Structures are given as C-alpha cells and as structure tokens.
C-alpha cells in the first residue's frame, strides 16, 4: 500500500512568487493535514481538509491556502512568498481507528526554499 | 501556548546509555503517538497508545501513557547511534484535532 506522497521534493522560488505543493493521502484516508516545519523547529499546523472541506486552519496569513479534490488529494498554495516561508512542508493523512485510536501518517515532505 | 510540552529539548548521550523523554500536558487526549524524524524526512510513526496506564515495548523503546491520559514517556535502553533523530509526541483530542509536542532532538555519540 502506498503511503502519503508529496511533490515536488524540492522547490526553489523567488521572493514574491507563488508556490504550489501537492499531496496524495493513503488510499481510503479522507483527511489531509498540512504542517510547516522551519529548520530546527517543531511542526506548525497549517490546514486540515476533510471530505473536500477546510475544517481548520492554523495561525498563518491568508496567503497560505489550499484545497482538497474529490479524490482526496490536496494542494497547498503559498502566495507572495517571503524568505521566512522557507521550510519543510509536510502533508499527512489520518487513519481513524476505534480500538487503536486515530493515527496520523506523514509524507516525506516538500522542501521550499525562497531566495 | 504549546499544548504538549516535551523535555528535554536537546539530549546528547554516549552509545549504551539509557534515556527518557517526557511529553506533558494539562489536557486529556484520546490517544497519543510518538514519531521519530530524521533530517530532511517526514516523521515516522513509532507507536500509538490509547489506554491510560498502557505500556508498549518496541525492542529497546518503552512507551508509557499516563493513567490520566495527559502525559507520556519514551524510554530508550542502551541507545545506539541509529536512534539519533528528532522525537515528537502528538496527541489526538476528539474531532481529529492533532497537537504536536515541541520535539526532543537526540544525538547518540558512538
């Protein structure tokens, strides 16, 4: 079974440009989470999509946006890129368990570098 | 304010030593997960604990969920260089709200 897949692996953009990152959840998972992890820091929650709807967003400006498609894949868009947006962007999907609890599975991440 | 606090934030030990990482909160969680993340990669799930007081063992790693389901610990016996990485705890509250800890960066020196 394929895990969470993300693309591209690396992306270099110029300040002011837009970046689009993509994510495919594990087959059967309907929820997708996006996190930002700046170098040396913990995970900062960005966005949560479930069944095509945005369910929650973290404390990030509106230039961070995204959507979830009917096949549950998702994309994250970052507009008007700033240098501090340089980070590892992680996508995750959730397996809802009854006895085992809900578990979140991560992709390998997309490295975004803004120069 | 961070919902889950991990300690210590950084840990550097010699190969063969034992260590414990703590994940604490004032909130109750339905379940709690531990992840290990290596540089440049996504976090990899190590374990999920669900029941208060539960203890799970994964080779040299022992995970415990507090009785009140507010805290957890990860104990590593006889640490090896391959254990080096960022250890993250994550708590699941009802409604699929996942909260991540601040992380513990572990370095095991050969």
XYZ file of N, CA and C in Angstrom:
675
model
N 0.850 -1.196 0.000
C 0.000 0.000 0.000
C 0.885 1.245 0.000
N 0.600 2.173 -0.916
C 1.414 3.380 -0.996
C 1.114 4.260 0.193
N 2.165 4.955 0.670
C 1.997 5.881 1.771
C 1.545 7.226 1.258
N 1.668 8.217 2.106
C 1.357 9.587 1.707
C 2.459 10.057 0.753
N 2.070 10.568 -0.392
C 3.060 11.029 -1.354
C 2.949 12.529 -1.557
N 4.101 13.172 -1.663
C 4.149 14.617 -1.844
C 5.033 14.966 -3.041
N 4.673 16.076 -3.686
C 5.512 16.574 -4.781
C 5.406 18.092 -4.834
N 6.448 18.784 -5.287
C 7.766 18.221 -5.590
C 8.552 17.954 -4.311
N 9.664 17.293 -4.434
C 10.512 17.040 -3.269
C 11.222 18.319 -2.847
N 11.678 19.046 -3.833
C 12.359 20.318 -3.583
C 11.816 21.362 -4.548
N 11.751 22.590 -4.059
C 11.236 23.691 -4.872
C 11.977 24.952 -4.459
N 12.508 25.655 -5.457
C 13.190 26.921 -5.186
C 12.418 28.026 -5.906
N 12.035 29.038 -5.142
C 11.259 30.148 -5.683
C 11.884 31.473 -5.260
N 11.529 32.494 -6.003
C 11.993 33.843 -5.690
C 10.957 34.550 -4.836
N 11.428 35.403 -3.964
C 10.515 36.182 -3.111
C 9.461 36.875 -3.965
N 8.205 36.787 -3.534
C 7.101 37.399 -4.264
C 6.372 36.429 -5.192
N 7.016 35.316 -5.534
C 6.368 34.331 -6.404
C 5.367 33.493 -5.633
N 4.709 32.579 -6.347
C 3.769 31.654 -5.737
C 4.323 30.244 -5.812
N 4.010 29.449 -4.788
C 4.416 28.043 -4.782
C 3.188 27.169 -4.603
N 3.188 26.031 -5.299
C 2.108 25.057 -5.162
C 2.705 23.707 -4.820
N 2.245 23.138 -3.736
C 2.709 21.830 -3.282
C 1.538 20.859 -3.322
N 1.830 19.620 -3.642
C 0.769 18.631 -3.820
C 0.938 17.438 -2.907
N -0.194 16.811 -2.597
C -0.184 15.693 -1.650
C -1.271 14.694 -2.016
N -0.912 13.423 -1.984
C -1.899 12.355 -2.138
C -1.928 11.532 -0.862
N -3.081 11.442 -0.216
C -3.144 10.687 1.038
C -3.120 9.184 0.771
N -2.989 8.439 1.829
C -3.081 6.988 1.734
C -4.479 6.624 1.249
N -4.560 5.629 0.399
C -5.844 5.213 -0.147
C -6.833 4.910 0.970
N -8.002 5.522 0.871
C -9.024 5.303 1.892
C -9.059 6.369 2.969
N -8.001 7.189 3.046
C -7.983 8.280 4.016
C -8.643 9.506 3.386
N -9.536 10.134 4.142
C -10.242 11.288 3.587
C -9.745 12.608 4.147
N -8.968 12.547 5.230
C -8.477 13.780 5.862
C -7.019 14.020 5.486
N -6.716 15.270 5.185
C -5.346 15.683 4.867
C -4.978 16.866 5.744
N -3.794 16.790 6.333
C -3.265 17.878 7.139
C -2.014 18.431 6.470
N -1.818 19.715 6.611
C -0.573 20.354 6.163
C 0.113 20.984 7.369
N 1.431 20.769 7.446
C 2.244 21.351 8.508
C 3.455 22.041 7.895
N 3.916 23.081 8.587
C 5.163 23.737 8.210
C 6.200 23.440 9.284
N 7.385 23.067 8.854
C 8.476 22.832 9.801
C 9.692 23.611 9.328
N 9.921 24.735 9.981
C 11.117 25.510 9.667
C 12.326 24.786 10.255
N 13.505 25.080 9.709
C 14.721 24.367 10.087
C 14.942 24.429 11.587
N 15.058 23.247 12.210
C 15.346 23.186 13.633
C 14.157 23.427 14.539
N 12.977 23.605 13.960
C 11.802 23.893 14.771
C 10.792 22.761 14.689
N 9.781 22.835 15.534
C 8.734 21.818 15.550
C 7.729 22.030 14.443
N 6.718 21.180 14.431
C 5.676 21.249 13.406
C 4.638 22.307 13.755
N 4.373 23.167 12.801
C 3.343 24.180 12.970
C 2.154 23.815 12.078
N 0.990 23.670 12.675
C -0.206 23.277 11.943
C -0.637 24.384 10.989
N -0.880 24.005 9.743
C -1.307 24.947 8.707
C -2.793 24.796 8.397
N -3.165 23.639 7.867
C -4.518 23.452 7.343
C -4.954 22.012 7.533
N -6.266 21.826 7.667
C -6.855 20.497 7.752
C -8.029 20.437 6.790
N -8.007 19.466 5.882
C -9.097 19.245 4.946
C -9.701 17.866 5.189
N -11.011 17.817 5.086
C -11.695 16.540 5.219
C -12.913 16.551 4.308
N -13.039 15.506 3.504
C -14.172 15.388 2.585
C -14.329 16.632 1.706
N -13.217 17.200 1.306
C -13.242 18.337 0.393
C -13.440 19.689 1.054
N -13.605 19.707 2.366
C -13.872 20.964 3.069
C -12.684 21.340 3.960
N -12.440 22.635 4.093
C -11.445 23.091 5.050
C -12.084 23.046 6.436
N -11.484 22.260 7.336
C -12.060 22.080 8.673
C -11.419 22.995 9.708
N -10.172 23.321 9.505
C -9.486 24.145 10.477
C -8.214 24.692 9.840
N -7.777 25.843 10.310
C -6.511 26.367 9.849
C -5.723 26.914 11.024
N -4.426 26.859 10.893
C -3.559 27.343 11.951
C -3.370 28.845 11.860
N -2.463 29.352 12.670
C -2.225 30.786 12.761
C -1.258 31.239 11.660
N -1.734 31.200 10.433
C -0.937 31.622 9.276
C -1.730 32.642 8.484
N -1.030 33.551 7.774
C -1.743 34.578 6.995
C -2.519 33.958 5.834
N -3.472 34.722 5.283
C -4.341 34.217 4.201
C -3.594 33.831 2.930
N -2.359 34.290 2.777
C -1.637 33.913 1.556
C -1.268 32.424 1.545
N -1.474 31.776 2.675
C -1.381 30.309 2.737
C -2.799 29.771 2.532
N -3.001 29.042 1.455
C -4.325 28.495 1.194
C -4.187 27.129 0.545
N -5.302 26.479 0.368
C -5.230 25.168 -0.269
C -6.603 24.685 -0.654
N -6.630 23.464 -1.106
C -7.906 22.832 -1.401
C -7.732 21.327 -1.421
N -8.867 20.644 -1.351
C -8.863 19.190 -1.437
C -9.774 18.792 -2.574
N -9.307 17.888 -3.378
C -10.021 17.468 -4.579
C -10.934 16.268 -4.279
N -11.852 15.966 -5.220
C -12.777 14.838 -4.979
C -12.081 13.506 -4.710
N -10.858 13.334 -5.208
C -10.140 12.081 -4.947
C -9.336 12.159 -3.637
N -9.572 13.206 -2.855
C -8.965 13.455 -1.545
C -7.526 13.939 -1.598
N -6.950 14.048 -2.795
C -5.636 14.663 -2.860
C -5.790 16.145 -2.541
N -4.663 16.780 -2.262
C -4.742 18.161 -1.813
C -3.575 18.955 -2.371
N -3.737 20.239 -2.457
C -2.626 21.115 -2.780
C -2.596 22.293 -1.823
N -1.375 22.736 -1.560
C -1.136 23.888 -0.704
C -0.548 24.981 -1.574
N -1.131 26.156 -1.522
C -0.639 27.300 -2.277
C -0.111 28.357 -1.310
N 1.056 28.873 -1.636
C 1.616 29.959 -0.849
C 1.882 31.112 -1.813
N 1.160 32.196 -1.609
C 1.298 33.365 -2.474
C 2.267 34.380 -1.879
N 2.743 35.257 -2.732
C 3.620 36.359 -2.289
C 4.687 35.842 -1.332
N 5.477 34.885 -1.805
C 6.455 34.211 -0.964
C 7.405 35.183 -0.274
N 7.677 34.861 0.987
C 8.642 35.617 1.775
C 9.783 34.682 2.165
N 10.915 35.277 2.488
C 12.095 34.463 2.808
C 11.811 33.489 3.957
N 11.021 33.936 4.929
C 10.756 33.094 6.108
C 9.790 31.945 5.820
N 9.281 31.894 4.581
C 8.442 30.754 4.198
C 9.292 29.525 3.869
N 10.588 29.718 3.787
C 11.487 28.593 3.520
C 11.366 27.577 4.653
N 10.980 26.354 4.285
C 10.726 25.337 5.303
C 10.424 24.007 4.631
N 10.307 22.977 5.459
C 9.814 21.683 5.011
C 8.309 21.676 5.220
N 7.570 21.413 4.165
C 6.114 21.362 4.264
C 5.685 19.899 4.240
N 5.036 19.508 5.310
C 4.654 18.116 5.487
C 3.155 17.952 5.316
N 2.795 16.925 4.570
C 1.407 16.546 4.413
C 1.189 15.256 5.184
N 0.017 15.097 5.740
C -0.281 13.885 6.487
C -1.731 13.503 6.258
N -1.991 12.206 6.340
C -3.374 11.757 6.293
C -3.637 10.917 7.527
N -4.888 10.763 7.843
C -5.264 10.174 9.115
C -6.003 8.872 8.920
N -5.643 7.900 9.758
C -6.364 6.643 9.816
C -7.206 6.675 11.070
N -8.498 6.619 10.897
C -9.365 6.656 12.062
C -9.557 5.250 12.580
N -9.110 5.035 13.814
C -9.239 3.711 14.414
C -10.245 3.762 15.538
N -10.772 2.631 15.891
C -11.689 2.565 17.011
C -10.938 2.095 18.241
N -10.393 0.887 18.185
C -9.631 0.378 19.297
C -8.226 0.953 19.365
N -7.663 1.275 18.198
C -6.259 1.692 18.170
C -6.084 3.193 18.166
N -7.178 3.945 18.142
C -7.049 5.397 18.137
C -6.747 5.940 16.760
N -6.923 7.235 16.610
C -6.613 7.884 15.339
C -5.116 8.047 15.200
N -4.615 7.776 14.014
C -3.185 7.872 13.769
C -2.933 8.708 12.534
N -1.933 9.552 12.615
C -1.588 10.440 11.519
C -0.320 9.927 10.845
N -0.333 9.832 9.526
C 0.799 9.336 8.750
C 1.324 10.455 7.862
N 2.637 10.621 7.869
C 3.259 11.722 7.142
C 3.866 11.287 5.818
N 3.900 12.246 4.883
C 4.683 12.075 3.680
C 6.122 12.466 3.956
N 6.946 12.401 2.917
C 8.355 12.726 3.073
C 8.600 14.236 3.121
N 7.617 14.996 2.693
C 7.759 16.442 2.762
C 8.233 17.080 1.470
N 7.959 18.353 1.345
C 8.441 19.166 0.217
C 9.272 20.303 0.786
N 10.520 20.367 0.333
C 11.389 21.450 0.792
C 11.148 22.665 -0.091
N 10.739 23.765 0.516
C 10.558 25.017 -0.206
C 11.657 25.982 0.224
N 12.402 26.465 -0.737
C 13.432 27.466 -0.470
C 13.064 28.731 -1.211
N 12.997 29.829 -0.480
C 12.684 31.124 -1.075
C 13.950 31.965 -1.056
N 14.336 32.432 -2.231
C 15.580 33.216 -2.325
C 15.295 34.649 -2.783
N 0.510 29.305 23.239
C 0.825 28.336 24.285
C 0.824 26.938 23.678
N 1.904 26.164 23.949
C 2.028 24.814 23.426
C 1.198 23.864 24.273
N 0.369 23.048 23.621
C -0.497 22.149 24.370
C 0.292 20.975 24.936
N 1.299 20.530 24.187
C 2.137 19.421 24.611
C 3.579 19.907 24.766
N 4.110 19.740 25.948
C 5.481 20.153 26.216
C 6.365 18.921 26.325
N 7.462 18.929 25.584
C 8.401 17.828 25.658
C 9.661 18.277 26.388
N 10.249 17.318 27.102
C 11.520 17.595 27.763
C 12.360 16.323 27.780
N 13.668 16.464 27.683
C 14.359 17.713 27.409
C 14.218 18.105 25.932
N 14.590 19.322 25.606
C 14.527 19.779 24.226
C 15.692 19.211 23.422
N 16.843 19.128 24.057
C 18.031 18.566 23.418
C 18.657 17.544 24.363
N 19.197 16.482 23.788
C 19.814 15.440 24.581
C 20.962 14.833 23.786
N 22.146 14.822 24.399
C 23.314 14.227 23.758
C 23.911 13.223 24.725
N 23.939 11.965 24.315
C 24.414 10.918 25.219
C 25.387 10.003 24.498
N 26.098 9.199 25.286
C 27.019 8.223 24.729
C 26.279 6.940 24.379
N 26.767 6.272 23.381
C 26.216 4.966 22.999
C 26.191 4.046 24.210
N 25.078 3.351 24.389
C 24.959 2.408 25.501
C 24.222 2.961 26.711
N 24.069 4.272 26.770
C 23.354 4.876 27.897
C 21.848 4.738 27.716
N 21.142 4.931 28.827
C 19.684 4.932 28.800
C 19.179 6.367 28.856
N 17.970 6.597 28.359
C 17.405 7.941 28.402
C 15.892 7.876 28.444
N 15.300 8.951 28.937
C 13.837 9.065 28.962
C 13.441 10.451 28.453
N 12.462 10.468 27.572
C 11.896 11.701 27.045
C 10.459 11.810 27.552
N 10.081 13.018 27.960
C 8.760 13.218 28.539
C 7.899 14.118 27.648
N 6.613 13.823 27.674
C 5.625 14.588 26.917
C 4.482 14.888 27.874
N 4.309 16.151 28.227
C 3.356 16.505 29.270
C 2.324 17.520 28.796
N 1.128 17.423 29.371
C 0.057 18.353 29.041
C -0.909 18.444 30.217
N -1.676 19.502 30.239
C -2.742 19.618 31.225
C -4.073 19.151 30.632
N -4.028 18.752 29.365
C -5.240 18.308 28.672
C -5.255 16.793 28.528
N -6.454 16.266 28.401
C -6.637 14.830 28.208
C -6.700 14.520 26.720
N -6.056 13.431 26.329
C -6.037 13.032 24.925
C -6.666 11.654 24.745
N -7.322 11.478 23.612
C -7.905 10.175 23.282
C -6.807 9.155 23.026
N -5.764 9.588 22.396
C -4.612 8.729 22.131
C -3.385 9.610 21.980
N -2.249 8.984 22.022
C -1.013 9.738 21.877
C -0.056 8.920 21.030
N 0.628 9.609 20.133
C 1.576 8.936 19.251
C 2.983 9.483 19.473
N 3.955 8.641 19.191
C 5.359 9.053 19.182
C 5.902 8.837 17.772
N 6.664 9.833 17.308
C 7.271 9.790 15.986
C 8.775 10.061 16.113
N 9.520 9.514 15.141
C 10.930 9.892 15.012
C 11.135 10.482 13.621
N 11.837 11.583 13.596
C 12.082 12.267 12.328
C 13.575 12.437 12.134
N 14.048 12.013 10.979
C 15.457 12.199 10.630
C 15.554 13.439 9.736
N 16.711 14.084 9.729
C 16.857 15.344 8.966
C 16.410 15.207 7.520
N 15.576 16.144 7.080
C 15.140 16.167 5.693
C 14.057 15.181 5.338
N 13.533 14.452 6.332
C 12.498 13.464 6.050
C 11.259 13.737 6.889
N 10.148 13.106 6.521
C 8.937 13.246 7.301
C 8.989 12.393 8.555
N 8.225 12.741 9.574
C 8.167 11.936 10.803
C 7.624 10.543 10.511
N 8.186 9.572 11.191
C 7.752 8.186 11.042
C 7.137 7.726 12.351
N 5.944 7.153 12.256
C 5.235 6.706 13.447
C 5.970 5.569 14.133
N 6.140 5.682 15.454
C 6.741 4.623 16.251
C 5.664 3.814 16.960
N 4.743 4.513 17.619
C 3.740 3.803 18.416
C 2.539 4.697 18.661
N 1.404 4.075 18.905
C 0.202 4.767 19.359
C -0.230 4.133 20.674
N -0.484 4.945 21.689
C -1.010 4.445 22.956
C -2.393 5.039 23.169
N -3.284 4.225 23.678
C -4.685 4.607 23.757
C -5.237 4.563 25.179
N -4.845 3.545 25.930
C -5.426 3.329 27.255
C -4.553 3.935 28.343
N -5.182 4.624 29.308
C -4.434 5.186 30.421
C -3.649 4.105 31.143
N -2.364 4.377 31.418
C -1.516 3.401 32.083
C -0.883 2.390 31.146
N -1.223 2.462 29.872
C -0.711 1.487 28.899
C 0.794 1.607 28.731
N 1.435 0.458 28.614
C 2.871 0.392 28.348
C 3.080 -0.453 27.096
N 3.832 0.098 26.153
C 4.146 -0.648 24.929
C 5.651 -0.691 24.753
N 6.121 -1.861 24.297
C 7.553 -2.010 24.068
C 7.811 -2.271 22.593
N 8.832 -1.605 22.074
C 9.257 -1.771 20.693
C 10.765 -1.940 20.743
N 11.195 -3.213 20.854
C 12.615 -3.550 21.003
C 13.187 -2.799 22.210
N 14.093 -1.863 22.007
C 14.722 -1.164 23.135
C 13.936 0.077 23.567
N 12.805 0.328 22.929
C 12.000 1.504 23.254
C 10.783 1.092 24.071
N 10.532 1.803 25.170
C 9.364 1.550 26.017
C 8.558 2.839 26.098
N 7.288 2.732 25.771
C 6.383 3.878 25.768
C 5.341 3.682 26.860
N 5.056 4.763 27.577
C 4.032 4.678 28.619
C 3.065 5.842 28.482
N 1.799 5.561 28.633
C 0.746 6.577 28.627
C 0.312 6.762 30.059
N 0.239 7.999 30.515
C -0.133 8.262 31.893
C -1.541 7.782 32.216
N -1.769 7.499 33.485
C -3.070 6.992 33.914
C -4.208 7.936 33.526
N -3.953 9.230 33.632
C -4.980 10.225 33.331
C -5.002 10.617 31.855
N -4.163 9.987 31.045
C -4.068 10.244 29.591
C -3.717 11.699 29.299
N -2.855 12.275 30.157
C -2.404 13.645 29.928
C -0.915 13.696 29.609
N -0.201 12.592 29.802
C 1.228 12.633 29.608
C 1.734 11.277 29.142
N 2.948 11.284 28.642
C 3.542 10.053 28.142
C 5.055 10.141 28.269
N 5.684 8.996 28.244
C 7.141 8.963 28.281
C 7.664 7.935 27.299
N 8.858 8.198 26.826
C 9.575 7.288 25.928
C 10.916 6.991 26.572
N 11.178 5.732 26.835
C 12.441 5.322 27.437
C 13.214 4.477 26.432
N 14.460 4.840 26.215
C 15.323 4.066 25.321
C 16.428 3.425 26.144
N 16.568 2.127 26.003
C 17.603 1.384 26.715
C 18.792 1.151 25.787
N 19.977 1.345 26.324
C 21.212 1.089 25.558
C 21.171 1.778 24.195
N 21.093 3.087 24.219
C 20.953 3.874 22.993
C 22.070 3.576 21.995
N 21.689 3.624 20.718
C 22.628 3.390 19.627
C 22.643 4.604 18.703
N 23.721 4.801 17.950
C 23.780 5.949 17.033
C 22.583 6.017 16.094
N 22.024 4.885 15.727
C 20.858 4.854 14.850
C 19.605 5.419 15.489
N 19.631 5.645 16.792
C 18.483 6.243 17.485
C 18.481 7.757 17.352
N 19.542 8.311 16.834
C 19.656 9.761 16.672
C 18.518 10.289 15.810
N 17.903 11.388 16.247
C 16.815 11.988 15.478
C 15.982 12.900 16.351
N 14.948 13.454 15.745
C 14.005 14.310 16.468
C 12.806 13.455 16.866
N 12.513 13.395 18.147
C 11.392 12.612 18.643
C 10.233 13.561 18.944
N 9.094 13.249 18.377
C 7.906 14.087 18.525
C 6.779 13.286 19.132
N 6.089 13.884 20.094
C 4.857 13.265 20.561
C 3.700 14.054 19.952
N 2.589 13.395 19.751
C 1.405 14.029 19.178
C 0.176 13.474 19.865
N -0.691 14.360 20.302
C -1.902 13.931 20.983
C -3.125 14.171 20.132
N -4.037 13.247 20.210
C -5.283 13.324 19.459
C -6.433 13.620 20.421
N -7.049 14.763 20.230
C -8.243 15.059 21.011
C -9.455 14.729 20.145
N -10.589 14.678 20.686
C -11.777 14.279 19.935
C -11.978 15.231 18.766
N -12.402 14.710 17.649
C -12.624 15.530 16.466
C -11.415 15.640 15.578
N -10.471 14.707 15.719
C -9.289 14.671 14.874
C -8.425 15.912 15.011
N -8.380 16.503 16.178
C -7.501 17.631 16.427
C -6.181 17.083 16.964
N -5.158 17.084 16.090
C -3.846 16.596 16.489
C -2.967 17.744 16.943
N -2.308 17.550 18.073
C -1.417 18.556 18.616
C -0.040 17.936 18.789
N 0.980 18.633 18.281
C 2.336 18.113 18.354
C 3.118 18.753 19.477
N 3.994 17.953 20.046
C 4.893 18.458 21.063
C 6.002 19.283 20.440
N 6.794 19.870 21.280
C 7.869 20.765 20.853
C 9.063 19.998 20.289
N 9.134 18.714 20.547
C 10.199 17.883 19.994
C 11.399 17.756 20.904
N 12.053 16.597 20.847
C 13.304 16.346 21.558
C 14.337 15.883 20.547
N 15.397 16.639 20.434
C 16.468 16.287 19.497
C 17.496 15.431 20.228
N 17.606 14.176 19.802
C 18.513 13.226 20.445
C 19.721 12.960 19.563
N 20.896 13.050 20.164
C 22.138 12.685 19.487
C 22.817 11.602 20.310
N 23.090 10.464 19.688
C 23.800 9.379 20.356
C 25.199 9.307 19.775
N 26.178 9.519 20.625
C 27.578 9.597 20.186
C 28.215 8.210 20.254
N 28.818 7.770 19.152
C 29.425 6.417 19.142
C 30.590 6.313 20.136
